[in-house]
CSV table of C-alpha atoms in Angstrom, one decimal:
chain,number,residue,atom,x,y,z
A,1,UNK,CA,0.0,0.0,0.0
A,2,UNK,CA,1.5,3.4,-0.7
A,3,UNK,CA,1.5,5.9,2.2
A,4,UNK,CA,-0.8,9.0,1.6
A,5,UNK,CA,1.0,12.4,2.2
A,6,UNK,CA,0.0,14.4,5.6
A,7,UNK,CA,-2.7,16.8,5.6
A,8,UNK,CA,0.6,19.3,6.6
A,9,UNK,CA,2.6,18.0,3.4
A,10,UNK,CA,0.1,18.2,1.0
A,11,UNK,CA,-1.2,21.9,2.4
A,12,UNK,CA,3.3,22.4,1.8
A,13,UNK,CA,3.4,21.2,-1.5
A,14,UNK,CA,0.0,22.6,-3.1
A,15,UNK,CA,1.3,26.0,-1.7
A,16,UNK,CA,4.3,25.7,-3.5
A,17,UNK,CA,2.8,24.9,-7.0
A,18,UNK,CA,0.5,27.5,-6.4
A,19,UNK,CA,3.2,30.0,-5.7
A,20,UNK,CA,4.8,29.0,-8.7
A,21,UNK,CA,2.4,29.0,-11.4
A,22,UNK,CA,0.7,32.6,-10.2
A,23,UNK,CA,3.9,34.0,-10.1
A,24,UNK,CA,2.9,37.4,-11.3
A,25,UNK,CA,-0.5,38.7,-12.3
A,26,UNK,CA,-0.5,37.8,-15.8
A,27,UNK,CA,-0.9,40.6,-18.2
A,28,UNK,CA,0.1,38.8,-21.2
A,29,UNK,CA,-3.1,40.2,-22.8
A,30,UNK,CA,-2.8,43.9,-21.7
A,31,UNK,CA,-1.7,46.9,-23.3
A,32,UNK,CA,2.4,47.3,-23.0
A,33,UNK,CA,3.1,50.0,-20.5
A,34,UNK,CA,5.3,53.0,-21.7
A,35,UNK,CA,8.8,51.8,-20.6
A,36,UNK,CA,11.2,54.9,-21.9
A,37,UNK,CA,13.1,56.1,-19.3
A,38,UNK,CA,12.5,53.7,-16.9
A,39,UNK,CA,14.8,52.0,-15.0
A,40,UNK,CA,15.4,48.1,-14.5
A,41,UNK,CA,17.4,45.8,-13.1
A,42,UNK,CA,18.4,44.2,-9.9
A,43,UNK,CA,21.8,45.3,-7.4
A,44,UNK,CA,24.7,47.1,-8.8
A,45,UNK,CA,23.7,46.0,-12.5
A,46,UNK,CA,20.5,48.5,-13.0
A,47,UNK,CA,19.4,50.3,-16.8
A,48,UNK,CA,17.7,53.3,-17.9
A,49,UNK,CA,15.5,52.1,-20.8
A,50,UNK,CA,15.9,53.4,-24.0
A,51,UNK,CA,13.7,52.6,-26.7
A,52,UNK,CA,13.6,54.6,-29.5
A,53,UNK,CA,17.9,54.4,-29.2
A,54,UNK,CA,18.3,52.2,-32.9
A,55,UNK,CA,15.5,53.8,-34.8
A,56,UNK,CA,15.4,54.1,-38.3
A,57,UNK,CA,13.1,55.1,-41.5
A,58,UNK,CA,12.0,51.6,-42.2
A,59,UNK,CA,11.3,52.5,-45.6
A,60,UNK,CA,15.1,52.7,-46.2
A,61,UNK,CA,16.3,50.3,-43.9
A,62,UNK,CA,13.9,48.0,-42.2
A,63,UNK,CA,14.3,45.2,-40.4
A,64,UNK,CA,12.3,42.0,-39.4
A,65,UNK,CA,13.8,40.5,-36.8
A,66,UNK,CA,17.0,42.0,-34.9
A,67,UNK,CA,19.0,38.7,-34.4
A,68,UNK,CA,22.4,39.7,-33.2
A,69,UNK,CA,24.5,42.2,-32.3
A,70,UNK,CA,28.6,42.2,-32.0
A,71,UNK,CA,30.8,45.6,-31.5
A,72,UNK,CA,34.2,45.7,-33.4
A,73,UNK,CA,37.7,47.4,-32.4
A,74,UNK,CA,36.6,50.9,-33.3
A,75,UNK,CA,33.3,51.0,-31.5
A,76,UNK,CA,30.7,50.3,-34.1
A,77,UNK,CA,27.7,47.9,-33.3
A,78,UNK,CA,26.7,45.3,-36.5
A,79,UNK,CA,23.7,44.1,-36.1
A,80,UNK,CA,22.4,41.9,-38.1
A,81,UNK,CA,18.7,40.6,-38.8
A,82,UNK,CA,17.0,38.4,-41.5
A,83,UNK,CA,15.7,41.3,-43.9
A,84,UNK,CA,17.6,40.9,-47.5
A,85,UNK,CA,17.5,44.8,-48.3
A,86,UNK,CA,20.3,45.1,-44.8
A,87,UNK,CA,21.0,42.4,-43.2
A,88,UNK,CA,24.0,43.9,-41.4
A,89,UNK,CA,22.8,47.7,-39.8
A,90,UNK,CA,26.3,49.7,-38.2
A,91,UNK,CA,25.7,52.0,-35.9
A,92,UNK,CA,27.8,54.3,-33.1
A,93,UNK,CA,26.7,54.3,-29.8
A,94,UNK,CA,24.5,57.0,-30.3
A,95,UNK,CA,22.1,55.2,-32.4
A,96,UNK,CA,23.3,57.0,-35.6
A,97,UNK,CA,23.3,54.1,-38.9
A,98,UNK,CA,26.9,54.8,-40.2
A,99,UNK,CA,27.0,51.7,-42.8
A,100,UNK,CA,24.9,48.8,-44.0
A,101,UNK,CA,25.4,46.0,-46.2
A,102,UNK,CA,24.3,42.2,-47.2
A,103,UNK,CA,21.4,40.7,-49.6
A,104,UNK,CA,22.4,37.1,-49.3
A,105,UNK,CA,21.0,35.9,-46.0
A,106,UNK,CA,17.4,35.5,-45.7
A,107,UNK,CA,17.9,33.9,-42.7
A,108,UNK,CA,20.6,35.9,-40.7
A,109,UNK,CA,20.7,34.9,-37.5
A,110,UNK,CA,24.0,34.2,-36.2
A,111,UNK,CA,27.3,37.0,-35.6
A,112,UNK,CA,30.7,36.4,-34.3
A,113,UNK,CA,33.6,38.7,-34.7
A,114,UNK,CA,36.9,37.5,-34.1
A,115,UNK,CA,39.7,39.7,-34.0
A,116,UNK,CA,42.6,37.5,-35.5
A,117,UNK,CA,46.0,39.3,-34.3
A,118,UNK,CA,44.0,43.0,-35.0
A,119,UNK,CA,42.3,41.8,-38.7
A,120,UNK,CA,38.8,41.5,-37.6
A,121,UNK,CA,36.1,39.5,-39.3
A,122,UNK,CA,33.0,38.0,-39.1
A,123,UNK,CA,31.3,34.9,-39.2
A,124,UNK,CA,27.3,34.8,-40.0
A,125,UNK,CA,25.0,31.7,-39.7
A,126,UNK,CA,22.1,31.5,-41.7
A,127,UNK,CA,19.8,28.5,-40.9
A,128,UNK,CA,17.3,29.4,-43.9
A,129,UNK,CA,20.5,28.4,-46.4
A,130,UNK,CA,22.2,25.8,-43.8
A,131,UNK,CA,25.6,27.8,-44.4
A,132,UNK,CA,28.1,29.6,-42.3
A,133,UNK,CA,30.0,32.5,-44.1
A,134,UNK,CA,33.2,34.2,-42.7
A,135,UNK,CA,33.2,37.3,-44.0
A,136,UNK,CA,35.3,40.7,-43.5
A,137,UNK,CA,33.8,43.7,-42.0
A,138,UNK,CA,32.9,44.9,-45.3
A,139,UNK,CA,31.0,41.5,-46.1
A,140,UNK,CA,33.0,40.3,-48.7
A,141,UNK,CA,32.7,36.0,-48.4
A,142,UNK,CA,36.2,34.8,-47.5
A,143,UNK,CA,35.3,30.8,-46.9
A,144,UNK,CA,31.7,29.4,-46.6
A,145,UNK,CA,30.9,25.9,-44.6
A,146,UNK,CA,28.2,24.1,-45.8
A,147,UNK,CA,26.4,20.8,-45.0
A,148,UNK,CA,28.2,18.2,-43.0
A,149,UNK,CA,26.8,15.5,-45.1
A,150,UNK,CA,29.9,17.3,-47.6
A,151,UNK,CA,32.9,15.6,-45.4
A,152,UNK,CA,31.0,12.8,-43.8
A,153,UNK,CA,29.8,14.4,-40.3
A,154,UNK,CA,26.2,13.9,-41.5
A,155,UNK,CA,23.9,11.8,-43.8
A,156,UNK,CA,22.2,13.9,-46.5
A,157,UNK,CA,19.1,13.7,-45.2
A,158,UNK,CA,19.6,15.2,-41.3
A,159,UNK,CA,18.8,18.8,-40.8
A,160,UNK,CA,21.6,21.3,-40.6
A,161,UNK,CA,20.4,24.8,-39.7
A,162,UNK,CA,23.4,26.4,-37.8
A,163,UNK,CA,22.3,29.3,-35.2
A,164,UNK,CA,26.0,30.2,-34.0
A,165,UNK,CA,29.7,30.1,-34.0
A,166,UNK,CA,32.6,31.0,-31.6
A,167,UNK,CA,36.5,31.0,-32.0
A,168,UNK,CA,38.5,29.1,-30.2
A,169,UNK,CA,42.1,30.4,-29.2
A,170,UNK,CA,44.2,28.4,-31.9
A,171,UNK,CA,41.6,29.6,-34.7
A,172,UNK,CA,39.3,26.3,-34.3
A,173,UNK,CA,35.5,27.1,-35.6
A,174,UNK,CA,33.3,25.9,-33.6
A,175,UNK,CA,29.4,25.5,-35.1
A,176,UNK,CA,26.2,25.5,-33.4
A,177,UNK,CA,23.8,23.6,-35.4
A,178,UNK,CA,21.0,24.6,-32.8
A,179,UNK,CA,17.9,24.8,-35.6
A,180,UNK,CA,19.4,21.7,-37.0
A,181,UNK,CA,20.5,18.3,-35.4
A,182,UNK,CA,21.8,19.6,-32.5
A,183,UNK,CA,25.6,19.0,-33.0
A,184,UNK,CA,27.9,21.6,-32.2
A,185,UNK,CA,31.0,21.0,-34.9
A,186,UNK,CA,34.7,22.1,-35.0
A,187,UNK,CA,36.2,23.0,-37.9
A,188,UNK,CA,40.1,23.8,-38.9
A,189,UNK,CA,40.4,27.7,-39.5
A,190,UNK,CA,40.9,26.4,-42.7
A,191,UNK,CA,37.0,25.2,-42.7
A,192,UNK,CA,38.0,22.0,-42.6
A,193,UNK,CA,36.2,19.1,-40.3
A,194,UNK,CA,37.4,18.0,-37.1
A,195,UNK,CA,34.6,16.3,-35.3
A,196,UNK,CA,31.1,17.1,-33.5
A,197,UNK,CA,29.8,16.3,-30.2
A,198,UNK,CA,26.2,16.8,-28.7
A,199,UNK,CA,23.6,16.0,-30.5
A,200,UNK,CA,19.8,16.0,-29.4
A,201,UNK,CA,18.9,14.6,-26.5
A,202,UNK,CA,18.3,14.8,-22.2
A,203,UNK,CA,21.7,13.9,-21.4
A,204,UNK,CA,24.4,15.9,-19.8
A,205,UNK,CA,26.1,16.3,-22.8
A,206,UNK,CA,23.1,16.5,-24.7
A,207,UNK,CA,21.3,19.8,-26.4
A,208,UNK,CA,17.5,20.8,-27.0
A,209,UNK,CA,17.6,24.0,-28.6
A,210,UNK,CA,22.1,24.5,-28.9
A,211,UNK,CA,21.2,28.0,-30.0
A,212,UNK,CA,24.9,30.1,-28.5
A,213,UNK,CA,28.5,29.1,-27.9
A,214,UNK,CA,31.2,31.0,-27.2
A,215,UNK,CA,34.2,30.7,-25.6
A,216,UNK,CA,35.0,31.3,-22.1
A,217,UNK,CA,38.1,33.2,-21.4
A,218,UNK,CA,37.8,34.2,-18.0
A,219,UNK,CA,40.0,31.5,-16.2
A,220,UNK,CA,43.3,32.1,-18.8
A,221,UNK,CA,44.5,29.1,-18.1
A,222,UNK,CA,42.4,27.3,-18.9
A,223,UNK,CA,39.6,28.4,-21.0
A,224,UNK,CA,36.3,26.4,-21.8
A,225,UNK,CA,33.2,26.8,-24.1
A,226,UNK,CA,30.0,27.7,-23.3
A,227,UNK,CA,26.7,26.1,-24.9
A,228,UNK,CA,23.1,26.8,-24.9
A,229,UNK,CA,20.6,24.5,-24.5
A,230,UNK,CA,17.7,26.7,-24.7
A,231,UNK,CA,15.0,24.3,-24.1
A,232,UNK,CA,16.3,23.2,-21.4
A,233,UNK,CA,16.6,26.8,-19.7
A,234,UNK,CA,20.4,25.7,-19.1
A,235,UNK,CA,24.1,26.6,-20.4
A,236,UNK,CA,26.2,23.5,-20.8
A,237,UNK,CA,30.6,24.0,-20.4
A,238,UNK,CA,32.3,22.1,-21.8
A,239,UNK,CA,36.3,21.4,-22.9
A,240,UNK,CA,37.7,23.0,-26.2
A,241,UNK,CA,37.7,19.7,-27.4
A,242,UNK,CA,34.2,18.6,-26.3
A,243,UNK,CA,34.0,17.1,-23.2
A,244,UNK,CA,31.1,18.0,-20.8
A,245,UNK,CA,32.0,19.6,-17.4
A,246,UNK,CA,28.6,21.1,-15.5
A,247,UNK,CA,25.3,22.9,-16.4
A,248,UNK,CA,23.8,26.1,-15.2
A,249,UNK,CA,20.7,25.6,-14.7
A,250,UNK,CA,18.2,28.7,-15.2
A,251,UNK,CA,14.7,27.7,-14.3
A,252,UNK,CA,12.1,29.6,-16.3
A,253,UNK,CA,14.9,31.1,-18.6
A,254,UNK,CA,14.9,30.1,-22.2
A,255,UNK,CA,18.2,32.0,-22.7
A,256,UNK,CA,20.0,32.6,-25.8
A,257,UNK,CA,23.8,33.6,-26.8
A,258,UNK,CA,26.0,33.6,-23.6
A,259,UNK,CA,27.9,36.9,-24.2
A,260,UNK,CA,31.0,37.7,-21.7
A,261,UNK,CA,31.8,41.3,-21.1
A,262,UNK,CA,35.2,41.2,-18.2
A,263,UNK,CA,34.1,38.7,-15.4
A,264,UNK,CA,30.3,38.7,-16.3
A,265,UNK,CA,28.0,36.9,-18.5
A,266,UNK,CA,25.1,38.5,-20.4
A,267,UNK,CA,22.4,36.7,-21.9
A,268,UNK,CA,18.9,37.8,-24.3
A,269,UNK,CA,16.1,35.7,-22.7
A,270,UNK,CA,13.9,35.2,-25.6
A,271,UNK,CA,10.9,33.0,-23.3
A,272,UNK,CA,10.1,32.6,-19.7
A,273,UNK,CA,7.3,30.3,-18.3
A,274,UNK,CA,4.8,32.0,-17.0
A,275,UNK,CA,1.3,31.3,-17.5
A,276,UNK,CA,1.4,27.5,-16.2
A,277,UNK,CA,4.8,27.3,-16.4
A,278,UNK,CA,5.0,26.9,-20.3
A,279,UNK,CA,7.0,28.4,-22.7
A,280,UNK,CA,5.4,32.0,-23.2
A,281,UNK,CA,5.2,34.4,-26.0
A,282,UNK,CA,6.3,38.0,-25.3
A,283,UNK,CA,8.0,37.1,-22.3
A,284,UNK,CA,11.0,37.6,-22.5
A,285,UNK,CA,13.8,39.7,-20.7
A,286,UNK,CA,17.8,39.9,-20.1
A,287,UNK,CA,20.0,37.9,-17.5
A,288,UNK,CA,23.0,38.5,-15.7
A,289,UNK,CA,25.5,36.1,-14.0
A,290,UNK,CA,28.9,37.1,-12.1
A,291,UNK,CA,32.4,34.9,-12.8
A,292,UNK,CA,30.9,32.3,-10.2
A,293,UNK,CA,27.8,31.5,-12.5
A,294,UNK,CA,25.4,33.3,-10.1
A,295,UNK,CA,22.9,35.5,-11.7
A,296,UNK,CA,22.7,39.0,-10.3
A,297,UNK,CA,20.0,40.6,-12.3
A,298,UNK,CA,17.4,40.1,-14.3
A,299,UNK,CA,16.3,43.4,-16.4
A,300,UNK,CA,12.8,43.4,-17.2
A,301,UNK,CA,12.6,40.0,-15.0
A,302,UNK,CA,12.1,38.7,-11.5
A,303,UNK,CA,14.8,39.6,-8.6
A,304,UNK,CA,17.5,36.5,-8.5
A,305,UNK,CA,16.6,34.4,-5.8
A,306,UNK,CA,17.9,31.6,-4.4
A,307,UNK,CA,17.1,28.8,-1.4
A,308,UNK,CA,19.8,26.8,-0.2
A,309,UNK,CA,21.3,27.3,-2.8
A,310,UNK,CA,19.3,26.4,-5.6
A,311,UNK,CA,18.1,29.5,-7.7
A,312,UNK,CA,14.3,29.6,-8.4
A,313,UNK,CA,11.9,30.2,-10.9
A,314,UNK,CA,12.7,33.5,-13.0
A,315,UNK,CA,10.5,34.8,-15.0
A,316,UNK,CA,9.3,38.3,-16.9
A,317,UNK,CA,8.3,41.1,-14.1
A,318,UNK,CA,7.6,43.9,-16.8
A,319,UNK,CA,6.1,43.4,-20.0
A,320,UNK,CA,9.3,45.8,-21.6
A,321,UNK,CA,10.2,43.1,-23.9
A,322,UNK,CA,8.7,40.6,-26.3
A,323,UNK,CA,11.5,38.0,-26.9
A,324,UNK,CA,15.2,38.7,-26.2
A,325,UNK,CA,17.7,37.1,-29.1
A,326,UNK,CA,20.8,38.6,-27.9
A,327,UNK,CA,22.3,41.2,-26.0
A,328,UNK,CA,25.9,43.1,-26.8
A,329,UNK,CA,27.6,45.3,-23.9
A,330,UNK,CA,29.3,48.0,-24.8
A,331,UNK,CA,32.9,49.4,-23.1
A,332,UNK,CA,30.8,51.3,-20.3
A,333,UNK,CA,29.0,48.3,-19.9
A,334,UNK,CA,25.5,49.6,-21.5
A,335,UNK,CA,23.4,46.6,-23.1
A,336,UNK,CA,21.9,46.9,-26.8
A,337,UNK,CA,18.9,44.5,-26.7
A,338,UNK,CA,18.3,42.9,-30.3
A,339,UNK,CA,14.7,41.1,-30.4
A,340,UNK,CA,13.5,38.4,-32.5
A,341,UNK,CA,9.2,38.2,-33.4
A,342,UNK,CA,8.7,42.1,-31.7
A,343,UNK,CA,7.1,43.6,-34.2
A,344,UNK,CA,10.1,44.9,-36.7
A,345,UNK,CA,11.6,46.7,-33.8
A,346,UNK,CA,14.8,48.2,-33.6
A,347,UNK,CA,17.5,47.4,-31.4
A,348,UNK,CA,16.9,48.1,-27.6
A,349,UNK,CA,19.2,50.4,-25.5
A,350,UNK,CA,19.7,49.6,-22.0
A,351,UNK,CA,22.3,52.4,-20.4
A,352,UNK,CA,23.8,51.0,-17.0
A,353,UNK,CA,23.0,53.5,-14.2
């Protein structure tokens, strides 16, 4: 016979579903509050909200959705979206479009610059194609990867729809198939195949949704790589060469790119669960973690909070965002906010306080 909870356990746990699932009052439905100006954020890492900062004349230079942003050596932001008439927008800091450029990738999602020795360039994945491109800043195509069914890593028929790339320290490539079969790849800076590891799947090692990875630099000696697993509201470290290490876990967080600015991490939240605990629309907001993997802040989300240890539920506080694709952090540690499925919004300005 199987012993029936206490009427004191099972007053415990319904309490603690119920706190869960009405998180918030949900407001999912209601007109979006006027956010400009206002300011968000948890501790020491708190933002003024600035909307109207990447504005343009959309009849000249619109967008569809603002996938990812990177800033190069001299300051400038590229962003880059999935609308063929610009799919890389330049700006300065103030918001002002200095240069735009690319025609080619109706699915432009992905944007990593890697500053080889002082050259810079850029790497773009486009899962609509199944290509990565490296590119210089100018966007002329310098070496393209294409399917890994082309040097044996997959059969023909499995998906390959690549979200991401990151450098490694010795020029290694690595690729995110994260729309695709969940692989993340590593390639010769040649373009040339070296292996895969992943795949889809529950395990440790495993990926659903390996939408980021980049490349952790923050113990020198020994530097590791970081992977999402968006579905799983979790970032996975691993070795350069592919071996797991840990997850963090981020309940409620469907996080995107990890971005490292110093000793912190930055990442766009594009979903959090609220109503039931589900994957939301327009739900989204930003997360911050310090060099010890603890988050600190949540802009536009719940205060960090953790019992025992274990950090709980986070989810959106303030409808200021729809979904949150990535996040770049400028030198004075300001956050430009790129948005994916917001309406053909422009980038997002977040100015530290």
């Amino acid at each position: 016979m199987t012993d029936k909870p206490s009427r004191r356990e099972f007053a415990k746990v319904t309490a603690t579903l119920a706190a869960a699932i009405t998180f918030k009052p949900f407001y999912i439905l209601q007109a979006k509050p006027r956010s400009n100006g206002e300011i968000i954020g948890h501790g020491s890492h708190k933002y003024r909200v600035q909307q109207g900062w990447g504005n343009l004349d959309s009849s000249k230079f619109p967008v569809n959705n603002c996938h990812e942003m990177v800033q190069d050596s001299k300051g400038r932001l590229l962003m880059i979206g999935d609308e063929v008439k610009n799919n890389i927008l330049i700006y300065d800091r103030s918001g002002k479009l200095l240069d735009s450029w690319g025609h080619d990738f109706p699915g432009g999602h992905g944007l990593t610059l890697w500053n080889a020795n002082g050259e810079e360039f850029l790497f773009i994945c486009d899962p609509n194609t199944g290509k990565v491109f490296k590119t210089d800043l100018k966007g002329t195509i310098l070496l393209t990867i294409e399917h890994p069914s082309k040097v044996g890593a997959y059969k023909e028929s499995d998906a390959f729809k690549p979200t991401e790339t990151a450098i490694g320290p010795d020029g290694t490539i690595y690729v995110a198939d994260g729309y695709g079969s969940q692989w993340i790849l590593r390639y010769t800076p040649k373009g040339e195949f070296i292996d895969k590891f992943g795949g889809a799947g529950d395990g440790d090692a495993q990926f659903s949704t390996a939408h980021g990875v980049t490349v952790d630099y923050r113990n020198k000696a020994n530097p590791t790589l970081l992977v999402t697993s968006r579905a799983h509201n979790s970032f996975k470290r691993f070795t350069l060469d592919g071996k797991y290490l840990n997850t963090m876990f981020l309940p409620g967080a469907f996080v995107c790119r990890p971005v490292i600015k110093e000793e912190t991490l930055y990442s766009g939240v594009c979903w959090s669960r609220l109503r039931y605990l589900n994957q939301t629309n327009d739900s989204g907001f930003v997360t911050i973690l310090d060099k010890n993997d603890k988050v600190i802040s949540n802009p536009g989300g719940t205060q960090p909070e953790y019992r025992n240890g274990q950090l709980q539920l986070m989810v959106q506080e303030k409808p200021i965002f729809m979904h949150c694709h990535d996040v770049c952090v400028d030198n004075d540690k300001n956050i430009y906010v790129c948005q994916w499925n917001a309406k053909k919004t422009y980038p997002v300005k977040l100015e530290r306080v």
